[in-house]
């Protein structure tokens, strides 16, 4: 009985630690087998003491007539803790472009990688 309780307690602590140190990763849509990577960009903004920082990322294709349709957007947070949040404010899967707004934690910077797929 005591071994069972110890195992449960250890698993719960592990779940909380993973959640506390996981970045804010996002995936909108689904990457299909026939999709092309349309963009891979780094989004950075240095921290400023006591401030919440915002950064807008805009993906726009050059030739709108031949533009591919976005199928997925993946954001990987490079910070293990205190990472920025991301909100898809315009476009995204099913459209030709996308606008994403990043917001940092107070006193922390932004360090993310944006990958966009389409067909």
N, CA and C atoms as an extended XYZ file, in Angstrom:
357
Properties=species:S:1:pos:R:3:atomname:S:1:resname:S:1:resid:I:1 pbc="F F F"
N         0.827       -1.200        0.000 N   UNK     1
C         0.000        0.000        0.000 CA  UNK     1
C         0.866        1.257        0.000 C   UNK     1
N         1.919        1.255        0.832 N   UNK     2
C         2.806        2.415        0.929 CA  UNK     2
C         3.566        2.623       -0.387 C   UNK     2
N         3.957        1.540       -1.027 N   UNK     3
C         4.667        1.648       -2.313 CA  UNK     3
C         3.755        2.248       -3.380 C   UNK     3
N         2.475        1.888       -3.329 N   UNK     4
C         1.504        2.418       -4.280 CA  UNK     4
C         1.330        3.929       -4.095 C   UNK     4
N         1.227        4.376       -2.847 N   UNK     5
C         1.093        5.798       -2.555 CA  UNK     5
C         2.343        6.579       -2.972 C   UNK     5
N         3.505        5.990       -2.738 N   UNK     6
C         4.761        6.633       -3.140 CA  UNK     6
C         4.823        6.773       -4.659 C   UNK     6
N         4.412        5.742       -5.380 N   UNK     7
C         4.402        5.789       -6.836 CA  UNK     7
C         3.444        6.864       -7.336 C   UNK     7
N         2.269        6.935       -6.766 N   UNK     8
C         1.280        7.939       -7.174 CA  UNK     8
C         1.807        9.344       -6.894 C   UNK     8
N         2.399        9.536       -5.718 N   UNK     9
C         2.955       10.854       -5.365 CA  UNK     9
C         4.081       11.242       -6.316 C   UNK     9
N         4.928       10.305       -6.664 N   UNK    10
C         6.034       10.578       -7.589 CA  UNK    10
C         5.506       10.952       -8.967 C   UNK    10
N         4.509       10.246       -9.444 N   UNK    11
C         3.920       10.555      -10.749 CA  UNK    11
C         3.278       11.937      -10.752 C   UNK    11
N         2.571       12.290       -9.692 N   UNK    12
C         1.945       13.610       -9.611 CA  UNK    12
C         2.979       14.726       -9.605 C   UNK    12
N         4.058       14.550       -8.856 N   UNK    13
C         5.125       15.553       -8.843 CA  UNK    13
C         5.735       15.677      -10.231 C   UNK    13
N         5.940       14.563      -10.910 N   UNK    14
C         6.487       14.590      -12.270 CA  UNK    14
C         5.589       15.336      -13.240 C   UNK    14
N         4.289       15.128      -13.141 N   UNK    15
C         3.337       15.819      -14.012 CA  UNK    15
C         3.397       17.326      -13.776 C   UNK    15
N         3.453       17.742      -12.513 N   UNK    16
C         3.523       19.171      -12.206 CA  UNK    16
C         4.838       19.781      -12.671 C   UNK    16
N         5.937       19.055      -12.538 N   UNK    17
C         7.230       19.590      -12.979 CA  UNK    17
C         7.287       19.729      -14.492 C   UNK    17
N         6.764       18.747      -15.216 N   UNK    18
C         6.745       18.830      -16.677 CA  UNK    18
C         5.897       20.019      -17.112 C   UNK    18
N         4.754       20.224      -16.496 N   UNK    19
C         3.902       21.358      -16.817 CA  UNK    19
C         4.555       22.684      -16.498 C   UNK    19
N         5.302       22.740      -15.420 N   UNK    20
C         5.937       23.990      -15.015 CA  UNK    20
C         7.091       24.370      -15.930 C   UNK    20
N         7.768       23.387      -16.523 N   UNK    21
C         8.930       23.677      -17.349 CA  UNK    21
C         8.687       23.517      -18.841 C   UNK    21
N         7.466       23.199      -19.225 N   UNK    22
C         7.146       23.074      -20.649 CA  UNK    22
C         6.917       24.464      -21.233 C   UNK    22
N         7.349       24.647      -22.460 N   UNK    23
C         7.120       25.924      -23.122 CA  UNK    23
C         5.696       26.012      -23.623 C   UNK    23
N         5.375       27.144      -24.200 N   UNK    24
C         4.050       27.342      -24.771 CA  UNK    24
C         4.102       26.991      -26.254 C   UNK    24
N         3.978       25.718      -26.577 N   UNK    25
C         3.976       25.261      -27.965 CA  UNK    25
C         2.539       25.229      -28.472 C   UNK    25
N         2.386       25.525      -29.770 N   UNK    26
C         1.055       25.586      -30.367 CA  UNK    26
C         1.071       24.846      -31.701 C   UNK    26
N        -0.078       24.297      -32.076 N   UNK    27
C        -0.273       23.715      -33.399 CA  UNK    27
C        -1.700       24.020      -33.822 C   UNK    27
N        -1.817       24.787      -34.885 N   UNK    28
C        -3.128       25.065      -35.483 CA  UNK    28
C        -3.166       24.337      -36.807 C   UNK    28
N        -4.172       23.492      -37.026 N   UNK    29
C        -4.283       22.716      -38.251 CA  UNK    29
C        -3.554       21.393      -38.117 C   UNK    29
N        -3.309       20.775      -39.270 N   UNK    30
C        -2.654       19.475      -39.303 CA  UNK    30
C        -1.712       19.408      -40.496 C   UNK    30
N        -0.497       18.910      -40.269 N   UNK    31
C         0.493       18.772      -41.335 CA  UNK    31
C         0.211       17.466      -42.068 C   UNK    31
N        -0.097       17.578      -43.368 N   UNK    32
C        -0.378       16.402      -44.180 CA  UNK    32
C         0.864       15.896      -44.906 C   UNK    32
N         0.765       14.703      -45.462 N   UNK    33
C         1.896       14.074      -46.152 CA  UNK    33
C         2.315       14.854      -47.401 C   UNK    33
N         1.387       15.555      -48.045 N   UNK    34
C         1.688       16.284      -49.279 CA  UNK    34
C         1.905       17.784      -49.053 C   UNK    34
N         2.073       18.199      -47.822 N   UNK    35
C         2.238       19.621      -47.519 CA  UNK    35
C         3.690       20.058      -47.695 C   UNK    35
N         3.861       21.315      -48.063 N   UNK    36
C         5.178       21.939      -48.206 CA  UNK    36
C         5.397       22.891      -47.042 C   UNK    36
N         6.647       22.975      -46.589 N   UNK    37
C         6.965       23.968      -45.568 CA  UNK    37
C         7.096       25.314      -46.274 C   UNK    37
N         6.191       26.224      -45.968 N   UNK    38
C         6.170       27.533      -46.609 CA  UNK    38
C         7.099       28.524      -45.929 C   UNK    38
N         7.290       28.360      -44.619 N   UNK    39
C         8.142       29.296      -43.884 CA  UNK    39
C         8.619       28.661      -42.589 C   UNK    39
N         9.812       29.069      -42.180 N   UNK    40
C        10.346       28.740      -40.863 CA  UNK    40
C        11.106       29.973      -40.405 C   UNK    40
N        10.569       30.651      -39.405 N   UNK    41
C        11.145       31.910      -38.940 CA  UNK    41
C        11.299       31.909      -37.432 C   UNK    41
N        12.339       32.597      -36.966 N   UNK    42
C        12.527       32.817      -35.532 CA  UNK    42
C        11.886       34.138      -35.148 C   UNK    42
N        11.246       34.149      -34.008 N   UNK    43
C        10.632       35.361      -33.478 CA  UNK    43
C        11.296       35.637      -32.132 C   UNK    43
N        12.027       36.753      -32.048 N   UNK    44
C        12.765       37.091      -30.833 CA  UNK    44
C        12.484       38.533      -30.425 C   UNK    44
N        12.464       38.737      -29.148 N   UNK    45
C        12.448       40.087      -28.592 CA  UNK    45
C        13.085       39.983      -27.214 C   UNK    45
N        14.109       40.803      -26.976 N   UNK    46
C        14.855       40.754      -25.721 CA  UNK    46
C        13.985       41.217      -24.560 C   UNK    46
N        14.276       40.661      -23.385 N   UNK    47
C        13.505       41.031      -22.197 CA  UNK    47
C        13.798       42.471      -21.796 C   UNK    47
N        12.860       43.036      -21.071 N   UNK    48
C        13.024       44.366      -20.484 CA  UNK    48
C        12.433       44.273      -19.084 C   UNK    48
N        13.221       44.632      -18.084 N   UNK    49
C        12.843       44.449      -16.688 CA  UNK    49
C        11.463       45.048      -16.399 C   UNK    49
N        10.578       44.211      -15.874 N   UNK    50
C         9.263       44.656      -15.440 CA  UNK    50
C         8.234       44.895      -16.532 C   UNK    50
N         8.590       44.663      -17.783 N   UNK    51
C         7.683       44.962      -18.892 CA  UNK    51
C         7.111       43.683      -19.506 C   UNK    51
N         5.884       43.785      -20.022 N   UNK    52
C         5.273       42.748      -20.848 CA  UNK    52
C         5.464       43.193      -22.285 C   UNK    52
N         6.078       42.345      -23.105 N   UNK    53
C         6.410       42.706      -24.484 CA  UNK    53
C         5.463       42.027      -25.471 C   UNK    53
N         5.190       42.710      -26.569 N   UNK    54
C         4.380       42.162      -27.656 CA  UNK    54
C         5.186       42.194      -28.939 C   UNK    54
N         4.962       41.207      -29.773 N   UNK    55
C         5.597       41.187      -31.097 CA  UNK    55
C         4.617       40.561      -32.072 C   UNK    55
N         4.428       41.238      -33.196 N   UNK    56
C         3.523       40.740      -34.229 CA  UNK    56
C         4.339       40.038      -35.310 C   UNK    56
N         3.884       38.840      -35.696 N   UNK    57
C         4.489       38.088      -36.800 CA  UNK    57
C         3.452       38.013      -37.913 C   UNK    57
N         3.858       38.417      -39.112 N   UNK    58
C         2.947       38.392      -40.263 CA  UNK    58
C         3.548       37.505      -41.345 C   UNK    58
N         2.764       36.524      -41.814 N   UNK    59
C         3.155       35.685      -42.946 CA  UNK    59
C         2.288       36.071      -44.129 C   UNK    59
N         2.937       36.495      -45.197 N   UNK    60
C         2.232       36.907      -46.407 CA  UNK    60
C         2.993       36.343      -47.609 C   UNK    60
N         2.283       35.728      -48.523 N   UNK    61
C         2.912       35.188      -49.719 CA  UNK    61
C         2.992       36.259      -50.798 C   UNK    61
N         4.055       36.213      -51.593 N   UNK    62
C         4.321       37.270      -52.571 CA  UNK    62
C         3.291       37.340      -53.687 C   UNK    62
N         3.038       36.228      -54.352 N   UNK    63
C         2.138       36.229      -55.494 CA  UNK    63
C         0.803       35.621      -55.065 C   UNK    63
N        -0.177       36.456      -54.796 N   UNK    64
C        -1.454       35.977      -54.273 CA  UNK    64
C        -2.182       35.044      -55.245 C   UNK    64
N        -1.943       35.190      -56.557 N   UNK    65
C        -2.606       34.318      -57.532 CA  UNK    65
C        -2.108       32.881      -57.444 C   UNK    65
N        -0.818       32.703      -57.150 N   UNK    66
C        -0.235       31.371      -57.038 CA  UNK    66
C        -0.012       30.948      -55.588 C   UNK    66
N        -0.554       31.682      -54.648 N   UNK    67
C        -0.335       31.410      -53.227 CA  UNK    67
C        -0.939       30.071      -52.828 C   UNK    67
N        -0.224       29.361      -51.973 N   UNK    68
C        -0.707       28.090      -51.455 CA  UNK    68
C        -1.594       28.339      -50.230 C   UNK    68
N        -2.456       27.388      -49.955 N   UNK    69
C        -3.340       27.493      -48.795 CA  UNK    69
C        -2.639       26.898      -47.579 C   UNK    69
N        -2.656       27.631      -46.480 N   UNK    70
C        -2.033       27.168      -45.243 CA  UNK    70
C        -2.835       25.997      -44.685 C   UNK    70
N        -2.116       24.929      -44.314 N   UNK    71
C        -2.770       23.770      -43.702 CA  UNK    71
C        -2.439       23.653      -42.211 C   UNK    71
N        -1.274       24.178      -41.810 N   UNK    72
C        -0.887       24.066      -40.402 CA  UNK    72
C         0.116       25.147      -40.035 C   UNK    72
N         0.050       25.574      -38.781 N   UNK    73
C         1.027       26.488      -38.209 CA  UNK    73
C         1.490       25.875      -36.898 C   UNK    73
N         2.808       25.716      -36.764 N   UNK    74
C         3.387       25.143      -35.543 CA  UNK    74
C         4.301       26.190      -34.918 C   UNK    74
N         4.114       26.434      -33.626 N   UNK    75
C         4.969       27.363      -32.892 CA  UNK    75
C         5.669       26.572      -31.798 C   UNK    75
N         6.998       26.662      -31.778 N   UNK    76
C         7.808       26.005      -30.765 CA  UNK    76
C         8.434       27.066      -29.882 C   UNK    76
N         8.150       26.996      -28.602 N   UNK    77
C         8.698       27.940      -27.630 CA  UNK    77
C        10.099       27.474      -27.252 C   UNK    77
N        11.092       28.313      -27.446 N   UNK    78
C        12.473       27.951      -27.145 CA  UNK    78
C        12.806       28.111      -25.667 C   UNK    78
N        11.934       28.772      -24.916 N   UNK    79
C        12.167       28.935      -23.480 CA  UNK    79
C        11.500       27.771      -22.743 C   UNK    79
N        12.174       27.225      -21.778 N   UNK    80
C        11.625       26.093      -21.030 CA  UNK    80
C        10.648       26.546      -19.952 C   UNK    80
N        10.787       27.788      -19.511 N   UNK    81
C         9.840       28.344      -18.545 CA  UNK    81
C         9.662       29.823      -18.869 C   UNK    81
N         8.575       30.381      -18.439 N   UNK    82
C         8.261       31.799      -18.658 CA  UNK    82
C         8.231       32.165      -20.136 C   UNK    82
N         7.746       31.261      -20.972 N   UNK    83
C         7.665       31.509      -22.404 CA  UNK    83
C         6.496       32.406      -22.768 C   UNK    83
N         6.549       32.920      -23.965 N   UNK    84
C         5.507       33.816      -24.470 CA  UNK    84
C         4.278       33.020      -24.907 C   UNK    84
N         3.136       33.686      -24.878 N   UNK    85
C         1.919       33.098      -25.425 CA  UNK    85
C         1.751       33.602      -26.855 C   UNK    85
N         1.039       32.841      -27.665 N   UNK    86
C         0.806       33.215      -29.060 CA  UNK    86
C        -0.688       33.124      -29.357 C   UNK    86
N        -1.187       34.116      -30.092 N   UNK    87
C        -2.594       34.130      -30.488 CA  UNK    87
C        -2.656       34.347      -31.991 C   UNK    87
N        -3.361       33.472      -32.682 N   UNK    88
C        -3.573       33.615      -34.123 CA  UNK    88
C        -4.684       34.642      -34.305 C   UNK    88
N        -4.306       35.860      -34.736 N   UNK    89
C        -5.278       36.953      -34.800 CA  UNK    89
C        -5.929       37.109      -36.169 C   UNK    89
N        -5.302       36.572      -37.213 N   UNK    90
C        -5.858       36.712      -38.552 CA  UNK    90
C        -5.341       35.584      -39.432 C   UNK    90
N        -6.199       35.037      -40.285 N   UNK    91
C        -5.786       34.009      -41.239 CA  UNK    91
C        -5.525       32.685      -40.551 C   UNK    91
N        -4.542       31.950      -41.090 N   UNK    92
C        -4.193       30.642      -40.548 CA  UNK    92
C        -4.641       29.533      -41.469 C   UNK    92
N        -4.827       28.312      -40.940 N   UNK    93
C        -5.237       27.183      -41.780 CA  UNK    93
C        -6.505       27.489      -42.577 C   UNK    93
N        -6.424       27.193      -43.881 N   UNK    94
C        -7.539       27.465      -44.778 CA  UNK    94
C        -7.427       28.794      -45.493 C   UNK    94
N        -6.446       29.608      -45.148 N   UNK    95
C        -6.268       30.911      -45.798 CA  UNK    95
C        -4.873       30.998      -46.426 C   UNK    95
N        -4.565       32.128      -47.020 N   UNK    96
C        -3.291       32.319      -47.726 CA  UNK    96
C        -2.230       33.005      -46.872 C   UNK    96
N        -2.620       33.591      -45.739 N   UNK    97
C        -1.688       34.304      -44.870 CA  UNK    97
C        -2.059       34.113      -43.412 C   UNK    97
N        -1.241       34.701      -42.526 N   UNK    98
C        -1.506       34.582      -41.092 CA  UNK    98
C        -0.851       35.728      -40.344 C   UNK    98
N        -1.493       36.132      -39.248 N   UNK    99
C        -0.919       37.103      -38.324 CA  UNK    99
C        -0.995       36.498      -36.930 C   UNK    99
N         0.153       36.483      -36.240 N   UNK   100
C         0.238       35.908      -34.903 CA  UNK   100
C         0.783       36.974      -33.965 C   UNK   100
N         0.141       37.152      -32.815 N   UNK   101
C         0.599       38.105      -31.814 CA  UNK   101
C         1.209       37.345      -30.639 C   UNK   101
N         2.483       37.642      -30.355 N   UNK   102
C         3.190       37.038      -29.235 CA  UNK   102
C         3.182       38.007      -28.065 C   UNK   102
N         2.972       37.484      -26.858 N   UNK   103
C         2.996       38.296      -25.639 CA  UNK   103
C         3.879       37.588      -24.623 C   UNK   103
N         4.877       38.313      -24.106 N   UNK   104
C         5.801       37.721      -23.147 CA  UNK   104
C         5.232       37.739      -21.739 C   UNK   104
N         5.839       36.965      -20.873 N   UNK   105
C         5.572       37.068      -19.444 CA  UNK   105
C         6.248       38.344      -18.947 C   UNK   105
N         5.752       38.927      -17.898 N   UNK   106
C         6.336       40.161      -17.362 CA  UNK   106
C         7.807       39.931      -17.000 C   UNK   106
N         8.674       40.792      -17.551 N   UNK   107
C        10.101       40.722      -17.264 CA  UNK   107
C        10.860       39.662      -18.049 C   UNK   107
N        10.205       39.036      -19.034 N   UNK   108
C        10.850       37.994      -19.840 CA  UNK   108
C        10.722       38.336      -21.316 C   UNK   108
N        11.568       37.743      -22.135 N   UNK   109
C        11.558       38.007      -23.564 CA  UNK   109
C        10.734       36.992      -24.342 C   UNK   109
N        10.845       37.108      -25.660 N   UNK   110
C        10.145       36.211      -26.579 CA  UNK   110
C        11.194       35.471      -27.397 C   UNK   110
N        11.077       34.158      -27.460 N   UNK   111
C        11.995       33.334      -28.247 CA  UNK   111
C        11.228       32.120      -28.757 C   UNK   111
N        10.712       32.228      -29.971 N   UNK   112
C         9.880       31.181      -30.562 CA  UNK   112
C        10.307       30.907      -32.004 C   UNK   112
N         9.928       29.731      -32.499 N   UNK   113
C        10.125       29.380      -33.901 CA  UNK   113
C         8.751       29.105      -34.499 C   UNK   113
N         8.460       29.765      -35.630 N   UNK   114
C         7.187       29.595      -36.330 CA  UNK   114
C         7.442       28.793      -37.598 C   UNK   114
N         6.682       27.715      -37.794 N   UNK   115
C         6.747       26.914      -39.016 CA  UNK   115
C         5.341       26.902      -39.627 C   UNK   115
N         5.284       27.163      -40.934 N   UNK   116
C         4.007       27.197      -41.626 CA  UNK   116
C         4.042       26.221      -42.800 C   UNK   116
N         3.021       25.366      -42.880 N   UNK   117
C         2.895       24.407      -43.966 CA  UNK   117
C         1.655       24.715      -44.797 C   UNK   117
N         1.716       24.304      -46.063 N   UNK   118
C         0.570       24.506      -46.943 CA  UNK   118
C         0.658       23.624      -48.163 C   UNK   118
N        -0.396       23.722      -48.999 N   UNK   119
C        -0.428       22.994      -50.284 CA  UNK   119
C        -1.300       23.738      -51.270 C   UNK   119
